[in-house]
Amino acid sequence: MKKSLIAIGIIALIQSSCMQDSKINQPTLGKFSIAIHGGAGNIEKMNLSPEQQKEYIHVMDSALHVGYEFLKSGGSSVDAVERVIMVLEDCPLFNAGKGSVFNHDGIIEMDAAIMDGKTLDAGAIAGVTKIKNPISAAKLIMRKSNSVFLYGDGAESFVSEKGMKLVDPSYFFTQSRWEQLQNALKKDDGMQLDHGDESDKSTNNKSSEGKYGTVGCVALDQNGNLAAGTSTGGLVNKKYKRIGDSPIIGAGTFAENNVCAVSCTGRGEDFIKNTIAYDIASQIKYAEKSLYEAVSSSIQTKLKSNNGRGGCVAIDKEGNVVFNFTTTGMFRGSANSEGKFFTSIYR
Amino acid sequence: MKKSLIAIGIIALIQSSCMQDSKINQPTLGKFSIAIHGGAGNIEKMNLSPEQQKEYIHVMDSALHVGYEFLKSGGSSVDAVERVIMVLEDCPLFNAGKGSVFNHDGIIEMDAAIMDGKTLDAGAIAGVTKIKNPISAAKLIMRKSNSVFLYGDGAESFVSEKGMKLVDPSYFFTQSRWEQLQNALKKDDGMQLDHGDESDKSTNNKSSEGKYGTVGCVALDQNGNLAAGTSTGGLVNKKYKRIGDSPIIGAGTFAENNVCAVSCTGRGEDFIKNTIAYDIASQIKYAEKSLYEAVSSSIQTKLKSNNGRGGCVAIDKEGNVVFNFTTTGMFRGSANSEGKFFTSIYR
């Protein structure tokens, strides 16, 4: 599995304003970095046409540019994470926001979380059906509520009272997602990642091809603050108001300054049982591992040995970014203060 | 705060069947241990009459005897945790099951989780209103569902389909809890632990006195398997379908064989943000700390430095039990294979 360990170390030099006399009034520019995922799973070249690949790469690149420009201008990592995830939520390609999958009852229920590594403040929502950008609702809960985690119409009432406009659930309808649910119901094969199992060749059919992934983002801003966020429609055909790992702080989402920020994707139950996001952080904190070593241990050893499926993106206090997944692919990308942009899909 | 560090180390000798010739056909008796909490908070002698103290001690002692006898007979730690918590859920004294507090809308919404340290399997529920023993529903999800975490009527549908009888929400009504909510609504002071804040003297009034706590249990069985469980009605006057730490694996509940099992109680948001249960486990795993050191670090240093309130009970692979809390009291008790029983309330 070493071949599947995909890591990118990004180290940027601190740009000092004393070297820029003409811009002496601008704040000192520190290094910054941002990285995203758009879901991990059975993602192979044969499942995506060249046009589809281009489309995914284009959207991820656009999202990264939003984050890059915002961080470059001195924006906070929390706000950068929100803005970048909003781009992905608004795109029907990904399983979050507009592109969310249907549950067993034909309803779209979304989960999301965001965490501020500076304060350890966090906000999370589960099972919301009327919130256009769940990541913004999670941030609103983090900033304006005494609670961390709200669900269903309770979460919707809270954000509505705080001024967030709710949308009609019909906003989230996409024909391809609807057909994906009908196929799942016909097969009666229970819940699945929205791209099917590794052995599930149904992803080759027209209805589900090119429709992948939970989205996530991690960022380091110029003030050294880390943040993480995750947003998802969950599993296709999910039942019984199931909550996955995305809104679980420590499982699918975690951020702590001077340690790391992590966003996960995959079969959520595996990530909850193995407390993956905080397992990565705790190995850095308590075993003095590097980000690369910690992520590799949590995903390739711990998660995999417990039959877990999925991956994550993580960033450390230096802005180093690591991607890692047990699946055949993960939509992913990064950008940093050196102006280096990266996007990829396959292993 | 060192005075508030309350730790009990229990080390029992392994009883070998080779020393018991008359019982040669019985399985080898290994050491076992079990411990409970019934909530942490502003619990002081002046708030409880001698009769009330006796009542709490009596119920905790009864619950411990249920667990002790079950473990002594070779029962599993998971089943022991369930049985012990059921005793506490069926008692109106504690904020779980029958004694659960009301939310802002006058509804009782309960959360619970259980985790099997042998397999890392877990089950969790949030916001259920018709389940007499939420801990049993969590176990049913752990054993019979592909999911870990279900909420609301979805969770109720699942357990009902699996044969669990639902109860009418009126089962959970208690006059004292109702008056407690009315007092909270009159004060309009937001959510609170069911025993009020440290500075909140309203706990001296008749309606709320003697009505404390979330419940939790950790156990080591004779096969060396660890388990943890937590059950709660959450915060008095809670709004917006808030989920606390009890059902969050890694925050309020965690178990992993050869490491530890943990159940927490207190202001849930603090435990979620600090991933307390898994923070304790990870310090044992990655920093080679003892259970005592890990718990002390997580509760007295990490939780407290982030203004957190509450406590936990934890057990390690040797059956050592540690209680620790930042509050003035925590209902707690333990029993082990040496036949040693312990119960306490105040600091």
PDB file of N, CA, C and O in Angstrom, chain A residues 303-327:
ATOM      1  N   LEU A 303      -7.028   2.562  10.301  1.00  0.00           N
ATOM      2  CA  LEU A 303      -8.308   2.486   9.586  1.00  0.00           C
ATOM      3  C   LEU A 303      -8.376   1.223   8.747  1.00  0.00           C
ATOM      4  O   LEU A 303      -9.361   0.490   8.774  1.00  0.00           O
ATOM      5  N   LYS A 304      -7.299   0.944   8.021  1.00  0.00           N
ATOM      6  CA  LYS A 304      -7.307  -0.194   7.098  1.00  0.00           C
ATOM      7  C   LYS A 304      -7.380  -1.532   7.828  1.00  0.00           C
ATOM      8  O   LYS A 304      -8.070  -2.450   7.387  1.00  0.00           O
ATOM      9  N   SER A 305      -6.679  -1.620   8.958  1.00  0.00           N
ATOM     10  CA  SER A 305      -6.694  -2.892   9.693  1.00  0.00           C
ATOM     11  C   SER A 305      -8.072  -3.157  10.284  1.00  0.00           C
ATOM     12  O   SER A 305      -8.406  -4.290  10.606  1.00  0.00           O
ATOM     13  N   ASN A 306      -8.873  -2.114  10.426  1.00  0.00           N
ATOM     14  CA  ASN A 306     -10.245  -2.291  10.893  1.00  0.00           C
ATOM     15  C   ASN A 306     -11.240  -2.257   9.730  1.00  0.00           C
ATOM     16  O   ASN A 306     -12.414  -1.939   9.912  1.00  0.00           O
ATOM     17  N   ASN A 307     -10.721  -2.595   8.520  1.00  0.00           N
ATOM     18  CA  ASN A 307     -11.562  -2.675   7.316  1.00  0.00           C
ATOM     19  C   ASN A 307     -12.210  -1.356   6.943  1.00  0.00           C
ATOM     20  O   ASN A 307     -13.273  -1.338   6.327  1.00  0.00           O
ATOM     21  N   GLY A 308     -11.591  -0.264   7.347  1.00  0.00           N
ATOM     22  CA  GLY A 308     -12.141   1.043   7.031  1.00  0.00           C
ATOM     23  C   GLY A 308     -11.836   1.457   5.600  1.00  0.00           C
ATOM     24  O   GLY A 308     -10.867   0.992   4.995  1.00  0.00           O
ATOM     25  N   ARG A 309     -12.687   2.322   5.056  1.00  0.00           N
ATOM     26  CA  ARG A 309     -12.520   2.815   3.690  1.00  0.00           C
ATOM     27  C   ARG A 309     -12.653   4.322   3.658  1.00  0.00           C
ATOM     28  O   ARG A 309     -13.620   4.863   4.189  1.00  0.00           O
ATOM     29  N   GLY A 310     -11.690   4.972   3.012  1.00  0.00           N
ATOM     30  CA  GLY A 310     -11.797   6.407   2.861  1.00  0.00           C
ATOM     31  C   GLY A 310     -10.438   7.063   2.896  1.00  0.00           C
ATOM     32  O   GLY A 310      -9.412   6.413   2.651  1.00  0.00           O
ATOM     33  N   GLY A 311     -10.445   8.338   3.192  1.00  0.00           N
ATOM     34  CA  GLY A 311      -9.194   9.072   3.204  1.00  0.00           C
ATOM     35  C   GLY A 311      -9.356  10.395   3.926  1.00  0.00           C
ATOM     36  O   GLY A 311     -10.389  10.663   4.535  1.00  0.00           O
ATOM     37  N   CYS A 312      -8.301  11.199   3.847  1.00  0.00           N
ATOM     38  CA  CYS A 312      -8.359  12.501   4.514  1.00  0.00           C
ATOM     39  C   CYS A 312      -7.379  13.472   3.884  1.00  0.00           C
ATOM     40  O   CYS A 312      -6.486  13.077   3.134  1.00  0.00           O
ATOM     41  N   VAL A 313      -7.577  14.728   4.194  1.00  0.00           N
ATOM     42  CA  VAL A 313      -6.584  15.749   3.919  1.00  0.00           C
ATOM     43  C   VAL A 313      -6.228  16.381   5.259  1.00  0.00           C
ATOM     44  O   VAL A 313      -7.097  16.564   6.119  1.00  0.00           O
ATOM     45  N   ALA A 314      -4.930  16.642   5.444  1.00  0.00           N
ATOM     46  CA  ALA A 314      -4.466  17.207   6.717  1.00  0.00           C
ATOM     47  C   ALA A 314      -3.382  18.236   6.463  1.00  0.00           C
ATOM     48  O   ALA A 314      -2.666  18.170   5.458  1.00  0.00           O
ATOM     49  N   ILE A 315      -3.283  19.165   7.390  1.00  0.00           N
ATOM     50  CA  ILE A 315      -2.301  20.241   7.256  1.00  0.00           C
ATOM     51  C   ILE A 315      -1.692  20.489   8.630  1.00  0.00           C
ATOM     52  O   ILE A 315      -2.371  20.358   9.643  1.00  0.00           O
ATOM     53  N   ASP A 316      -0.401  20.818   8.679  1.00  0.00           N
ATOM     54  CA  ASP A 316       0.213  21.072   9.984  1.00  0.00           C
ATOM     55  C   ASP A 316       0.528  22.554  10.168  1.00  0.00           C
ATOM     56  O   ASP A 316       0.209  23.381   9.312  1.00  0.00           O
ATOM     57  N   LYS A 317       1.154  22.880  11.275  1.00  0.00           N
ATOM     58  CA  LYS A 317       1.377  24.294  11.617  1.00  0.00           C
ATOM     59  C   LYS A 317       2.357  24.987  10.677  1.00  0.00           C
ATOM     60  O   LYS A 317       2.437  26.212  10.660  1.00  0.00           O
ATOM     61  N   GLU A 318       3.123  24.195   9.911  1.00  0.00           N
ATOM     62  CA  GLU A 318       4.044  24.770   8.932  1.00  0.00           C
ATOM     63  C   GLU A 318       3.394  24.927   7.561  1.00  0.00           C
ATOM     64  O   GLU A 318       4.032  25.401   6.625  1.00  0.00           O
ATOM     65  N   GLY A 319       2.164  24.447   7.451  1.00  0.00           N
ATOM     66  CA  GLY A 319       1.491  24.508   6.161  1.00  0.00           C
ATOM     67  C   GLY A 319       1.748  23.292   5.287  1.00  0.00           C
ATOM     68  O   GLY A 319       1.326  23.253   4.126  1.00  0.00           O
ATOM     69  N   ASN A 320       2.447  22.284   5.804  1.00  0.00           N
ATOM     70  CA  ASN A 320       2.628  21.043   5.049  1.00  0.00           C
ATOM     71  C   ASN A 320       1.278  20.366   4.881  1.00  0.00           C
ATOM     72  O   ASN A 320       0.491  20.304   5.831  1.00  0.00           O
ATOM     73  N   VAL A 321       1.038  19.850   3.697  1.00  0.00           N
ATOM     74  CA  VAL A 321      -0.237  19.197   3.388  1.00  0.00           C
ATOM     75  C   VAL A 321      -0.007  17.719   3.086  1.00  0.00           C
ATOM     76  O   VAL A 321       0.928  17.363   2.369  1.00  0.00           O
ATOM     77  N   VAL A 322      -0.852  16.873   3.646  1.00  0.00           N
ATOM     78  CA  VAL A 322      -0.789  15.439   3.354  1.00  0.00           C
ATOM     79  C   VAL A 322      -2.171  14.952   2.931  1.00  0.00           C
ATOM     80  O   VAL A 322      -3.174  15.246   3.586  1.00  0.00           O
ATOM     81  N   PHE A 323      -2.211  14.208   1.820  1.00  0.00           N
ATOM     82  CA  PHE A 323      -3.422  13.497   1.400  1.00  0.00           C
ATOM     83  C   PHE A 323      -3.146  12.008   1.576  1.00  0.00           C
ATOM     84  O   PHE A 323      -2.048  11.539   1.289  1.00  0.00           O
ATOM     85  N   ASN A 324      -4.152  11.264   2.000  1.00  0.00           N
ATOM     86  CA  ASN A 324      -3.950   9.821   2.142  1.00  0.00           C
ATOM     87  C   ASN A 324      -5.313   9.136   2.041  1.00  0.00           C
ATOM     88  O   ASN A 324      -6.289   9.619   2.597  1.00  0.00           O
ATOM     89  N   PHE A 325      -5.371   7.991   1.331  1.00  0.00           N
ATOM     90  CA  PHE A 325      -6.651   7.286   1.195  1.00  0.00           C
ATOM     91  C   PHE A 325      -6.428   5.815   0.899  1.00  0.00           C
ATOM     92  O   PHE A 325      -5.389   5.417   0.371  1.00  0.00           O
ATOM     93  N   THR A 326      -7.400   5.022   1.265  1.00  0.00           N
ATOM     94  CA  THR A 326      -7.323   3.568   1.058  1.00  0.00           C
ATOM     95  C   THR A 326      -8.039   3.168  -0.232  1.00  0.00           C
ATOM     96  O   THR A 326      -8.025   1.990  -0.589  1.00  0.00           O
ATOM     97  N   THR A 327      -8.686   4.103  -0.876  1.00  0.00           N
ATOM     98  CA  THR A 327      -9.518   3.838  -2.049  1.00  0.00           C
ATOM     99  C   THR A 327      -8.711   4.045  -3.334  1.00  0.00           C
ATOM    100  O   THR A 327      -7.530   4.396  -3.290  1.00  0.00           O
TER     101      THR A 327
END
